[in-house]
Amino acid sequence: MRRLTACLIAAIGVLGGAGSAAAQALDWDNLHHSAPERYTVVSGDTLWDIAGRFLESPWQWPELWRENPQIGNPHRIYPGDHLTLHDCDGSPCVKLERGRNVVKLSPQMRTTPAREAIEPIPLNITRAFLNDHRVVNEPESLDELAYVVAGDDRRLISGAGDRLYARGRVSGSGRFGIYRMGEAYLSPEGDFLGQELEGIGEARHVRTEGDIVQLEVLKARREVRNNDIVLPLESRALVSEFQPRPPLNDIEGRIIAAPGGVRFIGRLQIVTLNRGTLHGLQPGHVLRVEQQGEQVHDPRTQEVLQLPGEEAGVVLVFRPYDQVSYALVMRASRPLEVGDRVHRPD
């Protein structure tokens, strides 16, 4: 299975730049205990889901995919395709059998219906989140950001179609994002790591007079209020072909927040980590989550003992900033919490 993972990763390419770990040969111990001999891809599957059926560590999928030279893009897997488990020179591998899936229109004509390849992870979740959240890295820059000072006709609240006024530097004349201050991300020692901004809507530049800018609200997910921040829209291009892989360097950090203030975090929820690009994280990096063990009293000595931590899940980084990253929970064997440790998989 690992060899399938490495080959698929190679086919997908490095997500976010160079730095993929070298593939290692799989052995049969790497397979999931209930790995099927044959699996038919269905609509709604993701590469991660399928990999989890075969592998104990789903991010090792490309290492298992190496016996399909006839397929130009091995990561393009479609509903209806059949995956079969084989022995390839003593190591497990998976081969793809692609059915014709043709529809007969007349005795002389056949056509293949358009199909969408399955996604590597549930990208709809991460795309929606990135539309509503971003991080400002420098605390001193917050006071320099343009902000809403009034709505048209002295409105305190504005919505789509309304015009409003902002004060400050608004570069360019295109579309802008309107944001509201969210959570200030801090390290366990209290150092500033980044300021979360929650997306409120989008606006276009109308005119500028001195340091006052008139904007027209194009979209509003919530009402726009005075003191909301105006910024050029962040490039939200999300690489759709994730290369799940461990970081090259040893990374250890913590879950420091769950957007929305959720206490118990489960699969396919988003978390904020206190590690980012300055620590070596890139989109597609996989980290294990470990929950701290309980403190107990020794029944003989009455000493307070710290029990070992327990593995609790896996997260995949999809949007790193300088010192923090947003990650998607791909697996949770128990409810995760803010404060749980994350680290590079073995």
Short mmCIF file of C-alpha atoms in Angstrom, two decimals:
data_model
loop_
_atom_site.label_atom_id
_atom_site.label_comp_id
_atom_site.label_asym_id
_atom_site.label_seq_id
_atom_site.Cartn_x
_atom_site.Cartn_y
_atom_site.Cartn_z
CA MET A 1 0.00 0.00 0.00
CA ARG A 2 2.82 2.42 0.80
CA ARG A 3 4.34 1.93 -2.61
CA LEU A 4 0.95 2.84 -4.12
CA THR A 5 0.99 5.95 -1.98
CA ALA A 6 4.44 7.02 -3.12
CA CYS A 7 3.70 6.49 -6.79
CA LEU A 8 0.43 8.35 -6.60
CA ILE A 9 2.14 11.19 -4.74
CA ALA A 10 4.77 11.32 -7.45
CA ALA A 11 2.04 11.42 -10.08
CA ILE A 12 0.18 14.16 -8.27
CA GLY A 13 3.38 16.16 -7.85
CA VAL A 14 4.66 18.16 -4.96
CA LEU A 15 1.94 20.27 -3.38
CA GLY A 16 3.13 23.72 -2.55
CA GLY A 17 6.61 23.23 -3.96
CA ALA A 18 9.46 20.84 -3.59
CA GLY A 19 10.09 18.75 -0.55
CA SER A 20 8.37 15.40 -0.85
CA ALA A 21 9.81 12.58 1.16
CA ALA A 22 11.42 9.73 -0.71
CA ALA A 23 9.18 6.75 -1.17
CA GLN A 24 9.91 3.63 0.81
CA ALA A 25 8.95 0.13 -0.20
CA LEU A 26 5.84 -1.26 1.40
CA ASP A 27 5.55 -4.56 3.11
CA TRP A 28 2.41 -6.46 3.86
CA ASP A 29 2.39 -5.21 7.47
CA ASN A 30 1.59 -1.73 6.14
CA LEU A 31 -1.82 -2.87 4.92
CA HIS A 32 -4.98 -2.22 6.86
CA HIS A 33 -6.11 -5.36 8.69
CA SER A 34 -9.32 -5.42 6.61
CA ALA A 35 -7.86 -4.32 3.27
CA PRO A 36 -10.09 -5.65 0.45
CA GLU A 37 -8.76 -7.69 -2.45
CA ARG A 38 -10.97 -5.67 -4.78
CA TYR A 39 -12.71 -2.32 -4.41
CA THR A 40 -15.02 -0.44 -6.79
CA VAL A 41 -14.80 3.35 -6.61
CA VAL A 42 -18.14 5.03 -5.89
CA SER A 43 -19.31 8.64 -6.17
CA GLY A 44 -18.36 10.61 -3.06
CA ASP A 45 -15.11 8.70 -2.48
CA THR A 46 -11.89 10.64 -1.98
CA LEU A 47 -8.35 9.39 -2.49
CA TRP A 48 -7.90 9.57 1.27
CA ASP A 49 -11.01 7.44 1.88
CA ILE A 50 -9.89 4.80 -0.61
CA ALA A 51 -6.35 4.77 0.76
CA GLY A 52 -7.74 4.22 4.24
CA ARG A 53 -9.42 1.03 3.05
CA PHE A 54 -6.04 -0.40 2.05
CA LEU A 55 -3.46 1.30 4.28
CA GLU A 56 -2.96 1.88 7.97
CA SER A 57 -1.49 5.29 6.99
CA PRO A 58 -3.60 6.68 4.11
CA TRP A 59 -1.05 9.35 3.19
CA GLN A 60 1.23 6.57 1.94
CA TRP A 61 -1.14 5.89 -0.97
CA PRO A 62 1.26 6.76 -3.84
CA GLU A 63 3.75 4.14 -2.67
CA LEU A 64 1.21 1.46 -3.52
CA TRP A 65 0.45 2.76 -7.00
CA ARG A 66 3.22 1.64 -9.31
CA GLU A 67 1.80 -0.96 -11.68
CA ASN A 68 -0.27 1.30 -13.93
CA PRO A 69 2.03 2.62 -16.69
CA GLN A 70 -0.89 2.61 -19.12
CA ILE A 71 -2.60 5.44 -17.25
CA GLY A 72 -1.29 8.90 -18.13
CA ASN A 73 -2.47 10.45 -14.86
CA PRO A 74 -2.63 7.73 -12.17
CA HIS A 75 -4.31 10.06 -9.68
CA ARG A 76 -7.30 10.45 -12.03
CA ILE A 77 -9.54 7.80 -10.55
CA TYR A 78 -13.24 7.79 -11.39
CA PRO A 79 -16.41 6.24 -9.95
CA GLY A 80 -16.82 2.79 -11.43
CA ASP A 81 -13.08 2.06 -11.59
CA HIS A 82 -11.95 -1.18 -9.96
CA LEU A 83 -8.89 -1.39 -7.70
CA THR A 84 -7.40 -4.83 -7.09
CA LEU A 85 -4.72 -5.82 -4.59
CA HIS A 86 -1.74 -7.77 -5.95
CA ASP A 87 1.67 -9.09 -4.96
CA CYS A 88 4.32 -7.20 -6.95
CA ASP A 89 7.78 -8.71 -6.41
CA GLY A 90 6.99 -9.49 -2.79
CA SER A 91 5.40 -6.12 -1.96
CA PRO A 92 1.73 -5.19 -2.04
CA CYS A 93 0.49 -3.06 -4.92
CA VAL A 94 -2.83 -2.03 -6.35
CA LYS A 95 -3.80 -2.16 -10.02
CA LEU A 96 -6.58 -0.23 -11.68
CA GLU A 97 -9.12 -1.81 -13.99
CA ARG A 98 -11.11 0.79 -15.87
CA GLY A 99 -14.43 -0.26 -17.35
CA ARG A 100 -15.67 1.07 -20.66
CA ASN A 101 -18.71 2.83 -19.18
CA VAL A 102 -20.04 3.60 -22.65
CA VAL A 103 -23.55 4.54 -23.66
CA LYS A 104 -24.82 3.29 -27.05
CA LEU A 105 -26.60 6.06 -28.93
CA SER A 106 -27.04 4.30 -32.28
CA PRO A 107 -25.67 1.23 -34.10
CA GLN A 108 -22.84 3.38 -35.47
CA MET A 109 -22.01 5.71 -32.54
CA ARG A 110 -20.82 5.32 -28.98
CA THR A 111 -19.86 7.99 -26.45
CA THR A 112 -18.23 7.99 -23.06
CA PRO A 113 -20.14 10.11 -20.52
CA ALA A 114 -18.22 12.93 -18.86
CA ARG A 115 -17.01 11.97 -15.40
CA GLU A 116 -15.30 13.92 -12.68
CA ALA A 117 -12.25 12.40 -11.05
CA ILE A 118 -12.59 11.86 -7.34
CA GLU A 119 -11.00 14.48 -5.09
CA PRO A 120 -7.96 13.79 -2.90
CA ILE A 121 -9.75 15.20 0.17
CA PRO A 122 -13.16 16.90 0.66
CA LEU A 123 -12.10 20.17 -0.99
CA ASN A 124 -15.55 21.75 -0.61
CA ILE A 125 -14.94 22.04 3.13
CA THR A 126 -11.58 23.77 2.81
CA ARG A 127 -12.71 26.05 -0.03
CA ALA A 128 -15.70 27.28 1.98
CA PHE A 129 -13.51 27.90 5.00
CA LEU A 130 -10.91 29.86 3.03
CA ASN A 131 -13.65 32.12 1.70
CA ASP A 132 -14.42 33.20 5.26
CA HIS A 133 -11.06 33.19 7.06
CA ARG A 134 -7.55 34.57 6.68
CA VAL A 135 -4.66 35.47 8.98
CA VAL A 136 -2.64 38.68 9.33
CA ASN A 137 0.90 37.85 10.42
CA GLU A 138 2.21 41.19 11.71
CA PRO A 139 0.50 42.76 14.75
CA GLU A 140 1.82 46.24 13.94
CA SER A 141 0.11 46.13 10.53
CA LEU A 142 -3.37 45.86 12.07
CA ASP A 143 -3.54 49.58 12.91
CA GLU A 144 -2.60 50.44 9.33
CA LEU A 145 -5.48 48.56 7.70
CA ALA A 146 -8.33 50.49 6.11
CA TYR A 147 -11.62 50.29 8.01
CA VAL A 148 -15.29 51.15 7.53
CA VAL A 149 -16.28 54.53 9.03
CA ALA A 150 -19.84 54.97 7.79
CA GLY A 151 -22.59 53.59 5.63
CA ASP A 152 -24.45 55.58 3.02
CA ASP A 153 -27.18 57.81 4.49
CA ARG A 154 -25.49 57.34 7.89
CA ARG A 155 -26.40 53.68 8.03
CA LEU A 156 -24.73 51.73 10.84
CA ILE A 157 -25.26 48.43 9.02
CA SER A 158 -24.80 47.82 5.27
CA GLY A 159 -25.55 44.91 2.97
CA ALA A 160 -25.25 43.86 -0.66
CA GLY A 161 -26.01 46.77 -3.00
CA ASP A 162 -25.30 49.44 -0.38
CA ARG A 163 -22.46 51.92 -0.55
CA LEU A 164 -20.19 52.67 2.38
CA TYR A 165 -17.13 54.70 3.28
CA ALA A 166 -13.78 53.43 4.50
CA ARG A 167 -10.76 55.31 5.78
CA GLY A 168 -7.19 54.36 5.07
CA ARG A 169 -5.09 53.09 2.24
CA VAL A 170 -7.06 50.99 -0.23
CA SER A 171 -4.69 50.08 -3.05
CA GLY A 172 -6.02 49.54 -6.53
CA SER A 173 -9.50 49.91 -7.94
CA GLY A 174 -10.78 46.34 -8.11
CA ARG A 175 -12.59 44.12 -5.60
CA PHE A 176 -11.87 44.08 -1.90
CA GLY A 177 -12.70 41.86 1.03
CA ILE A 178 -14.50 43.10 4.12
CA TYR A 179 -13.38 41.41 7.33
CA ARG A 180 -14.02 41.47 11.06
CA MET A 181 -11.48 40.78 13.80
CA GLY A 182 -11.62 37.21 14.97
CA GLU A 183 -9.36 35.36 17.38
CA ALA A 184 -5.85 36.52 18.17
CA TYR A 185 -3.66 33.42 17.97
CA LEU A 186 -1.10 33.23 20.78
CA SER A 187 1.60 30.74 21.67
CA PRO A 188 1.45 28.90 25.02
CA GLU A 189 3.96 31.51 26.22
CA GLY A 190 1.67 34.36 25.15
CA ASP A 191 3.57 35.45 22.01
CA PHE A 192 1.51 36.79 19.09
CA LEU A 193 1.31 34.30 16.19
CA GLY A 194 -1.34 35.85 13.96
CA GLN A 195 -4.68 37.61 13.90
CA GLU A 196 -7.65 35.77 12.45
CA LEU A 197 -9.93 37.81 10.21
CA GLU A 198 -13.45 36.56 9.51
CA GLY A 199 -14.82 37.33 6.05
CA ILE A 200 -17.97 39.45 6.00
CA GLY A 201 -18.33 40.19 2.30
CA GLU A 202 -16.84 41.73 -0.84
CA ALA A 203 -16.96 45.23 -2.28
CA ARG A 204 -15.75 47.20 -5.29
CA HIS A 205 -13.99 50.56 -5.40
CA VAL A 206 -16.21 53.46 -6.47
CA ARG A 207 -14.11 56.58 -5.84
CA THR A 208 -11.44 58.04 -3.56
CA GLU A 209 -11.25 61.49 -2.01
CA GLY A 210 -8.25 62.09 0.24
CA ASP A 211 -8.06 59.15 2.65
CA ILE A 212 -11.77 58.36 2.33
CA VAL A 213 -12.78 55.60 -0.09
CA GLN A 214 -16.31 54.91 -1.26
CA LEU A 215 -17.12 51.23 -1.84
CA GLU A 216 -20.14 49.34 -3.11
CA VAL A 217 -20.94 46.10 -1.31
CA LEU A 218 -21.24 43.26 -3.81
CA LYS A 219 -21.67 40.33 -1.43
CA ALA A 220 -22.44 40.19 2.27
CA ARG A 221 -22.43 36.96 4.24
CA ARG A 222 -23.19 39.07 7.32
CA GLU A 223 -24.09 42.71 7.85
CA VAL A 224 -21.20 45.14 7.37
CA ARG A 225 -20.54 47.38 10.38
CA ASN A 226 -18.38 50.34 11.22
CA ASN A 227 -14.79 49.40 12.06
CA ASP A 228 -14.84 46.33 9.80
CA ILE A 229 -11.55 45.98 7.89
CA VAL A 230 -11.08 46.44 4.15
CA LEU A 231 -8.30 44.46 2.45
CA PRO A 232 -7.44 43.33 -1.08
CA LEU A 233 -8.85 39.86 -1.57
CA GLU A 234 -6.41 37.13 -0.63
CA SER A 235 -5.39 34.71 -3.33
CA ARG A 236 -7.51 31.74 -2.33
CA ALA A 237 -6.41 29.36 -5.03
CA LEU A 238 -6.51 25.97 -3.35
CA VAL A 239 -4.37 23.33 -4.98
CA SER A 240 -6.82 20.57 -5.81
CA GLU A 241 -4.24 17.83 -6.19
CA PHE A 242 -2.96 17.46 -2.67
CA GLN A 243 0.11 15.37 -2.08
CA PRO A 244 -0.44 13.99 1.42
CA ARG A 245 2.99 13.43 2.97
CA PRO A 246 4.83 13.85 6.27
CA PRO A 247 7.01 16.95 6.71
CA LEU A 248 10.70 16.45 5.96
CA ASN A 249 11.75 17.89 9.31
CA ASP A 250 10.63 17.01 12.81
CA ILE A 251 7.74 19.28 13.74
CA GLU A 252 5.97 19.40 17.07
CA GLY A 253 3.19 21.79 17.95
CA ARG A 254 -0.31 22.14 19.36
CA ILE A 255 -3.89 22.64 18.29
CA ILE A 256 -4.47 26.20 19.49
CA ALA A 257 -8.00 26.88 18.22
CA ALA A 258 -11.08 25.47 16.55
CA PRO A 259 -13.01 28.10 14.56
CA GLY A 260 -16.39 28.72 16.10
CA GLY A 261 -15.14 27.92 19.59
CA VAL A 262 -15.95 24.21 19.30
CA ARG A 263 -14.68 22.31 22.33
CA PHE A 264 -14.71 18.76 21.02
CA ILE A 265 -13.35 18.35 17.50
CA GLY A 266 -14.13 15.49 15.15
CA ARG A 267 -13.38 14.24 11.65
CA LEU A 268 -13.57 16.79 8.80
CA GLN A 269 -13.53 19.74 11.19
CA ILE A 270 -10.92 22.47 10.87
CA VAL A 271 -8.32 23.36 13.48
CA THR A 272 -5.59 25.97 13.86
CA LEU A 273 -2.03 24.83 14.64
CA ASN A 274 0.74 26.92 16.21
CA ARG A 275 3.17 25.97 13.46
CA GLY A 276 3.49 27.39 9.94
CA THR A 277 5.78 27.93 6.98
CA LEU A 278 8.55 29.29 9.21
CA HIS A 279 8.62 25.85 10.85
CA GLY A 280 8.62 23.97 7.54
CA LEU A 281 4.90 23.23 7.07
CA GLN A 282 3.47 23.14 3.53
CA PRO A 283 0.04 22.33 2.10
CA GLY A 284 -0.46 18.57 2.15
CA HIS A 285 1.70 17.90 5.20
CA VAL A 286 0.24 15.25 7.50
CA LEU A 287 0.62 15.34 11.28
CA ARG A 288 -0.47 12.92 13.95
CA VAL A 289 -2.46 14.17 16.94
CA GLU A 290 -1.62 12.95 20.43
CA GLN A 291 -3.69 13.62 23.52
CA GLN A 292 -1.89 14.15 26.78
CA GLY A 293 -2.19 11.28 29.23
CA GLU A 294 -4.01 11.71 32.50
CA GLN A 295 -2.33 12.58 35.77
CA VAL A 296 -2.77 9.90 38.41
CA HIS A 297 -1.54 9.32 41.94
CA ASP A 298 0.78 6.42 42.67
CA PRO A 299 -1.21 4.28 45.14
CA ARG A 300 1.92 3.57 47.19
CA THR A 301 3.99 6.73 47.09
CA GLN A 302 1.15 9.21 46.35
CA GLU A 303 3.37 10.78 43.70
CA VAL A 304 1.61 12.48 40.82
CA LEU A 305 2.37 10.53 37.66
CA GLN A 306 1.86 11.65 34.07
CA LEU A 307 0.59 8.78 31.93
CA PRO A 308 1.88 8.49 28.35
CA GLY A 309 -0.05 10.29 25.63
CA GLU A 310 -2.45 8.43 23.34
CA GLU A 311 -2.66 8.75 19.56
CA ALA A 312 -5.98 10.40 18.77
CA GLY A 313 -6.06 11.34 15.09
CA VAL A 314 -4.47 12.74 11.95
CA VAL A 315 -4.67 16.26 10.48
CA LEU A 316 -3.73 17.51 7.00
CA VAL A 317 -2.43 21.07 6.56
CA PHE A 318 -4.19 22.93 3.73
CA ARG A 319 -3.38 26.62 4.40
CA PRO A 320 -0.16 27.52 6.25
CA TYR A 321 0.77 31.08 7.23
CA ASP A 322 4.06 32.20 8.81
CA GLN A 323 3.46 30.93 12.33
CA VAL A 324 0.05 29.25 12.22
CA SER A 325 -1.70 26.84 9.87
CA TYR A 326 -5.22 25.71 9.14
CA ALA A 327 -5.58 21.93 9.00
CA LEU A 328 -8.40 19.49 8.29
CA VAL A 329 -9.00 16.59 10.68
CA MET A 330 -8.78 13.47 8.51
CA ARG A 331 -9.10 10.92 11.29
CA ALA A 332 -10.18 11.13 14.92
CA SER A 333 -10.27 7.99 17.06
CA ARG A 334 -11.51 10.10 19.95
CA PRO A 335 -12.72 13.72 20.29
CA LEU A 336 -9.81 16.11 19.80
CA GLU A 337 -9.38 19.27 21.88
CA VAL A 338 -7.49 22.54 21.88
CA GLY A 339 -4.09 21.84 23.45
CA ASP A 340 -3.61 18.43 21.88
CA ARG A 341 -0.07 17.81 20.57
CA VAL A 342 0.65 17.41 16.85
CA HIS A 343 3.85 15.89 15.49
CA ARG A 344 5.44 14.36 12.41
CA PRO A 345 4.35 10.75 11.83
CA ASP A 346 7.01 8.09 12.34
#
